[in-house]
Structures are given as C-alpha cells and as structure tokens.
mmCIF file of C-alpha atoms in Angstrom:
data_model
loop_
_atom_site.group_PDB
_atom_site.id
_atom_site.type_symbol
_atom_site.label_atom_id
_atom_site.label_comp_id
_atom_site.label_asym_id
_atom_site.label_seq_id
_atom_site.Cartn_x
_atom_site.Cartn_y
_atom_site.Cartn_z
ATOM 1 C CA UNK A 1 0.000 0.000 0.000
ATOM 2 C CA UNK A 2 2.570 2.520 -1.199
ATOM 3 C CA UNK A 3 3.019 5.319 -3.709
ATOM 4 C CA UNK A 4 3.901 4.405 -7.291
ATOM 5 C CA UNK A 5 7.119 5.886 -8.656
ATOM 6 C CA UNK A 6 9.239 5.414 -11.786
ATOM 7 C CA UNK A 7 12.981 5.316 -11.105
ATOM 8 C CA UNK A 8 15.673 6.039 -13.692
ATOM 9 C CA UNK A 9 19.265 5.056 -12.925
ATOM 10 C CA UNK A 10 22.161 6.028 -15.198
ATOM 11 C CA UNK A 11 25.676 4.678 -14.598
ATOM 12 C CA UNK A 12 24.478 3.265 -11.293
ATOM 13 C CA UNK A 13 23.161 6.569 -9.908
ATOM 14 C CA UNK A 14 19.579 7.760 -9.502
ATOM 15 C CA UNK A 15 18.805 10.365 -12.169
ATOM 16 C CA UNK A 16 15.044 10.699 -11.864
ATOM 17 C CA UNK A 17 12.204 9.667 -9.566
ATOM 18 C CA UNK A 18 8.782 10.467 -11.000
ATOM 19 C CA UNK A 19 5.468 9.872 -9.255
ATOM 20 C CA UNK A 20 2.567 8.248 -11.101
ATOM 21 C CA UNK A 21 0.504 11.432 -10.859
ATOM 22 C CA UNK A 22 -2.618 11.127 -12.993
ATOM 23 C CA UNK A 23 -1.187 8.178 -14.923
ATOM 24 C CA UNK A 24 0.385 10.288 -17.670
ATOM 25 C CA UNK A 25 1.983 13.209 -15.831
ATOM 26 C CA UNK A 26 3.696 12.837 -12.490
ATOM 27 C CA UNK A 27 5.688 14.934 -10.057
ATOM 28 C CA UNK A 28 9.471 15.096 -9.990
ATOM 29 C CA UNK A 29 10.522 13.661 -6.625
ATOM 30 C CA UNK A 30 14.203 13.237 -7.514
ATOM 31 C CA UNK A 31 15.647 15.608 -4.911
ATOM 32 C CA UNK A 32 13.865 13.977 -1.979
ATOM 33 C CA UNK A 33 14.278 10.458 -3.410
ATOM 34 C CA UNK A 34 18.063 10.822 -3.375
ATOM 35 C CA UNK A 35 17.897 11.135 0.423
ATOM 36 C CA UNK A 36 16.197 7.762 0.851
ATOM 37 C CA UNK A 37 18.847 5.174 1.836
ATOM 38 C CA UNK A 38 17.221 2.520 -0.369
ATOM 39 C CA UNK A 39 17.797 4.775 -3.405
ATOM 40 C CA UNK A 40 20.867 6.829 -2.528
ATOM 41 C CA UNK A 41 23.433 4.075 -3.008
ATOM 42 C CA UNK A 42 25.350 3.453 -6.224
ATOM 43 C CA UNK A 43 24.236 0.370 -8.119
ATOM 44 C CA UNK A 44 26.728 -2.139 -9.565
ATOM 45 C CA UNK A 45 25.537 -1.348 -13.085
ATOM 46 C CA UNK A 46 26.637 1.012 -15.837
ATOM 47 C CA UNK A 47 23.453 0.566 -17.884
ATOM 48 C CA UNK A 48 20.400 2.823 -18.018
ATOM 49 C CA UNK A 49 17.942 1.208 -15.666
ATOM 50 C CA UNK A 50 14.216 2.040 -15.497
ATOM 51 C CA UNK A 51 12.251 0.480 -12.650
ATOM 52 C CA UNK A 52 8.552 0.677 -11.822
ATOM 53 C CA UNK A 53 8.291 0.725 -8.042
ATOM 54 C CA UNK A 54 6.396 1.697 -4.925
ATOM 55 C CA UNK A 55 7.662 3.716 -2.001
ATOM 56 C CA UNK A 56 6.183 2.447 1.247
ATOM 57 C CA UNK A 57 6.187 3.535 4.887
ATOM 58 C CA UNK A 58 8.122 1.088 7.063
ATOM 59 C CA UNK A 59 5.941 -0.576 9.699
ATOM 60 C CA UNK A 60 7.795 -3.497 11.364
ATOM 61 C CA UNK A 61 5.613 -6.519 12.200
ATOM 62 C CA UNK A 62 2.515 -4.861 10.719
ATOM 63 C CA UNK A 63 -0.550 -7.125 10.476
ATOM 64 C CA UNK A 64 -2.981 -5.727 7.935
ATOM 65 C CA UNK A 65 -6.047 -7.685 9.096
ATOM 66 C CA UNK A 66 -5.983 -6.157 12.568
ATOM 67 C CA UNK A 67 -4.218 -2.807 12.097
ATOM 68 C CA UNK A 68 -5.379 -1.659 8.655
ATOM 69 C CA UNK A 69 -3.311 0.698 6.528
ATOM 70 C CA UNK A 70 -3.076 3.516 9.113
ATOM 71 C CA UNK A 71 -2.662 6.127 6.380
ATOM 72 C CA UNK A 72 0.671 4.657 5.272
ATOM 73 C CA UNK A 73 0.292 5.726 1.638
ATOM 74 C CA UNK A 74 -0.578 9.296 2.595
ATOM 75 C CA UNK A 75 2.435 9.473 4.910
ATOM 76 C CA UNK A 76 4.806 8.639 2.070
ATOM 77 C CA UNK A 77 3.131 10.970 -0.440
ATOM 78 C CA UNK A 78 3.060 13.827 2.061
ATOM 79 C CA UNK A 79 6.739 13.501 2.879
ATOM 80 C CA UNK A 80 7.808 13.189 -0.757
ATOM 81 C CA UNK A 81 5.895 16.392 -1.570
ATOM 82 C CA UNK A 82 7.689 18.408 1.115
ATOM 83 C CA UNK A 83 10.323 20.966 0.245
ATOM 84 C CA UNK A 84 12.773 19.110 2.469
ATOM 85 C CA UNK A 85 12.789 15.446 3.501
ATOM 86 C CA UNK A 86 14.406 14.912 6.901
ATOM 87 C CA UNK A 87 16.889 12.081 7.438
ATOM 88 C CA UNK A 88 14.503 10.427 9.897
ATOM 89 C CA UNK A 89 11.607 10.473 7.417
ATOM 90 C CA UNK A 90 13.862 9.288 4.589
ATOM 91 C CA UNK A 91 14.942 6.306 6.688
ATOM 92 C CA UNK A 92 11.272 5.453 7.254
ATOM 93 C CA UNK A 93 10.614 4.972 3.533
ATOM 94 C CA UNK A 94 11.229 1.607 1.864
ATOM 95 C CA UNK A 95 11.185 0.513 -1.766
ATOM 96 C CA UNK A 96 9.414 -2.322 -3.548
ATOM 97 C CA UNK A 97 10.280 -2.813 -7.237
ATOM 98 C CA UNK A 98 7.354 -4.450 -9.024
ATOM 99 C CA UNK A 99 8.524 -4.274 -12.648
ATOM 100 C CA UNK A 100 11.672 -3.963 -14.735
ATOM 101 C CA UNK A 101 10.375 -3.379 -18.290
ATOM 102 C CA UNK A 102 13.765 -3.850 -19.998
ATOM 103 C CA UNK A 103 14.942 -6.559 -17.614
ATOM 104 C CA UNK A 104 15.569 -10.254 -18.334
ATOM 105 C CA UNK A 105 12.722 -12.120 -20.032
ATOM 106 C CA UNK A 106 12.610 -14.750 -17.295
ATOM 107 C CA UNK A 107 10.633 -13.619 -14.239
ATOM 108 C CA UNK A 108 12.886 -15.641 -11.938
ATOM 109 C CA UNK A 109 15.985 -14.109 -13.482
ATOM 110 C CA UNK A 110 14.536 -10.606 -13.101
ATOM 111 C CA UNK A 111 13.973 -11.224 -9.393
ATOM 112 C CA UNK A 112 17.503 -12.609 -9.008
ATOM 113 C CA UNK A 113 19.049 -9.627 -10.799
ATOM 114 C CA UNK A 114 17.003 -7.137 -8.767
ATOM 115 C CA UNK A 115 18.132 -8.834 -5.562
ATOM 116 C CA UNK A 116 21.752 -8.613 -6.777
ATOM 117 C CA UNK A 117 21.232 -4.863 -7.283
ATOM 118 C CA UNK A 118 20.031 -4.594 -3.694
ATOM 119 C CA UNK A 119 16.263 -4.543 -4.299
ATOM 120 C CA UNK A 120 15.509 -7.654 -2.273
ATOM 121 C CA UNK A 121 11.840 -7.110 -1.345
ATOM 122 C CA UNK A 122 10.676 -8.151 -4.820
ATOM 123 C CA UNK A 123 12.221 -11.589 -4.459
ATOM 124 C CA UNK A 124 11.399 -12.023 -0.772
ATOM 125 C CA UNK A 125 7.657 -11.439 -1.243
ATOM 126 C CA UNK A 126 7.136 -13.136 -4.614
ATOM 127 C CA UNK A 127 6.102 -16.787 -4.865
ATOM 128 C CA UNK A 128 5.537 -18.980 -7.932
ATOM 129 C CA UNK A 129 2.090 -20.557 -8.109
ATOM 130 C CA UNK A 130 0.412 -23.130 -10.322
ATOM 131 C CA UNK A 131 -3.211 -22.785 -9.197
ATOM 132 C CA UNK A 132 -5.580 -20.085 -7.934
ATOM 133 C CA UNK A 133 -5.799 -21.913 -4.587
ATOM 134 C CA UNK A 134 -2.120 -21.100 -4.003
ATOM 135 C CA UNK A 135 -2.811 -17.433 -4.712
ATOM 136 C CA UNK A 136 -5.672 -17.554 -2.211
ATOM 137 C CA UNK A 137 -3.324 -19.065 0.374
ATOM 138 C CA UNK A 138 -0.753 -16.283 0.024
ATOM 139 C CA UNK A 139 -3.461 -13.602 0.006
ATOM 140 C CA UNK A 140 -4.810 -14.887 3.330
ATOM 141 C CA UNK A 141 -1.312 -15.423 4.715
ATOM 142 C CA UNK A 142 -0.069 -11.897 4.016
ATOM 143 C CA UNK A 143 -3.338 -10.423 5.262
ATOM 144 C CA UNK A 144 -2.982 -12.107 8.662
ATOM 145 C CA UNK A 145 0.789 -12.361 9.179
ATOM 146 C CA UNK A 146 3.430 -9.701 9.929
ATOM 147 C CA UNK A 147 4.912 -7.656 7.098
ATOM 148 C CA UNK A 148 7.275 -4.666 7.292
ATOM 149 C CA UNK A 149 4.719 -2.470 5.496
ATOM 150 C CA UNK A 150 0.974 -1.957 5.047
ATOM 151 C CA UNK A 151 -0.573 -3.798 2.102
ATOM 152 C CA UNK A 152 -4.021 -3.745 0.516
ATOM 153 C CA UNK A 153 -3.855 -7.042 -1.373
ATOM 154 C CA UNK A 154 -1.665 -9.253 -3.526
ATOM 155 C CA UNK A 155 -0.765 -8.997 -7.213
ATOM 156 C CA UNK A 156 -1.007 -11.975 -9.549
ATOM 157 C CA UNK A 157 1.696 -11.532 -12.179
ATOM 158 C CA UNK A 158 2.217 -13.616 -15.310
ATOM 159 C CA UNK A 159 5.793 -14.747 -15.853
ATOM 160 C CA UNK A 160 5.679 -13.395 -19.430
ATOM 161 C CA UNK A 161 4.891 -9.744 -20.032
ATOM 162 C CA UNK A 162 4.874 -7.351 -22.982
ATOM 163 C CA UNK A 163 8.161 -5.757 -24.144
ATOM 164 C CA UNK A 164 8.930 -2.312 -22.735
ATOM 165 C CA UNK A 165 8.107 -0.474 -25.980
ATOM 166 C CA UNK A 166 4.491 -1.636 -25.715
ATOM 167 C CA UNK A 167 3.950 -0.435 -22.129
ATOM 168 C CA UNK A 168 1.230 2.181 -21.644
ATOM 169 C CA UNK A 169 -0.035 4.353 -18.796
ATOM 170 C CA UNK A 170 -2.773 1.870 -17.974
ATOM 171 C CA UNK A 171 -3.245 -1.382 -16.072
ATOM 172 C CA UNK A 172 -1.220 -4.172 -17.777
ATOM 173 C CA UNK A 173 -2.966 -7.295 -19.035
ATOM 174 C CA UNK A 174 -0.341 -9.572 -17.456
ATOM 175 C CA UNK A 175 -0.995 -8.503 -13.855
ATOM 176 C CA UNK A 176 -4.066 -8.104 -11.684
ATOM 177 C CA UNK A 177 -4.523 -6.947 -8.087
ATOM 178 C CA UNK A 178 -6.517 -9.148 -5.728
ATOM 179 C CA UNK A 179 -7.479 -6.872 -2.849
ATOM 180 C CA UNK A 180 -8.043 -7.993 0.706
ATOM 181 C CA UNK A 181 -11.666 -8.245 1.899
ATOM 182 C CA UNK A 182 -13.180 -4.950 2.984
ATOM 183 C CA UNK A 183 -13.134 -4.301 6.719
ATOM 184 C CA UNK A 184 -16.523 -4.545 8.415
ATOM 185 C CA UNK A 185 -17.730 -2.866 11.596
ATOM 186 C CA UNK A 186 -21.059 -2.498 13.402
ATOM 187 C CA UNK A 187 -22.112 1.085 14.088
ATOM 188 C CA UNK A 188 -24.857 2.386 16.361
ATOM 189 C CA UNK A 189 -26.451 5.710 15.372
ATOM 190 C CA UNK A 190 -27.162 7.654 18.578
ATOM 191 C CA UNK A 191 -28.194 11.020 17.188
ATOM 192 C CA UNK A 192 -28.887 12.778 13.899
ATOM 193 C CA UNK A 193 -28.740 16.564 13.383
ATOM 194 C CA UNK A 194 -30.488 18.278 10.488
ATOM 195 C CA UNK A 195 -29.466 21.702 9.230
ATOM 196 C CA UNK A 196 -32.119 23.968 7.743
ATOM 197 C CA UNK A 197 -30.773 26.542 5.303
ATOM 198 C CA UNK A 198 -32.159 30.035 4.721
ATOM 199 C CA UNK A 199 -34.226 28.721 1.797
ATOM 200 C CA UNK A 200 -35.771 26.018 3.976
ATOM 201 C CA UNK A 201 -33.701 23.226 2.473
ATOM 202 C CA UNK A 202 -32.882 20.461 4.930
ATOM 203 C CA UNK A 203 -29.412 18.875 4.742
#
C-alpha cells in the first residue's frame, strides 16, 4: 500500500524519480528520493535502468487484518511532496520494485538480478504458483501475518509480459490486483442533526 514511482538510474546513480501522478503526468521527486537510503546508493551497473516501483512507509511486524493501513500511503506521499525530507523520514521509507520493463525475459531471473542490485523485497515477497488456490493461500497469509509495510492485497503476475516499448499508462494485461476483503464494523447511530438553510432546504 505505497506510492507508485518510476525510477531512472544512469551509470548506477539515480537520475530521476517520478510519481505516477494522474497516470500520464507525475511529479518530480528526484531531490527527496536521493535522500532515501534505499535509493541513494550506487548500483553495480553502468546501464540505463528504469524500474517501476512503490515507495512504502516502514511498519515493522505490521498485520494488515488487525491494524489496517493507518494512512501509510498518505504518509509517504506527504513527505515526498515536502520541500525538504528529513533524514529520519527518509529512513522510514522503503522501496518495492514491481517491474523492470527492460529486464531479463525470465521472471525468476529478473527477481535474481534485482536482488543482486540490492532490491531484495521483490524476491522475498514473490512466490511462484500453479493454481488459484495457491494465490488464495498467500493472500490470506499476508493479510494475517506480519509484514514490514501496510498492504491492501496481492498482485497476480504472469511470468511473461509485454516488451517495454508496448507499455502504456494503464493497467497491464499480465498482472491483476486481488485486494483484501473490505473491513466490516457495526455502528450504532445515537443522534442525527439536520441543518435547515435560509431557503428552507434540509441537509
């Protein structure tokens, strides 16, 4: 449950960090992104690297089913939009890479290469499945077990995806989000107040 961001690395250094925005135009978060420890390091790569990712708020041992999201996404977005990102806030932001458009064709190899570059969350929280029942297992498991971040569901991702030149600013056909069940609560209405405007309209 983070904030989507496109990362561009050139010669191993972060050159741009762009938020998703409205899907076609995003905000330039590069200055603040360079303060985040997960992004500030130099990568062991001299290639131009474009990664589709999410910035998330670190919440050790967070259990989504009982704690909910606690405004985690808003916390990250708010801090990234500030004029200055403090060291403490920067340390509280983690990174999950969910796609490498120009990466290796093999999904397993992409995860291995990302882990080698230091982006280990992608590999740690990805599991191969053969049947929808396995997806249901992991969805329930991550909903009820500790994670280091808030999450609103799982993503089912085909091993094969379209080449980078065919990517668009829309939901891809090779991935789908399976959200957690909506939280339910019983409420008791104790009182209702009606306002009557100067024209007699009741709201």
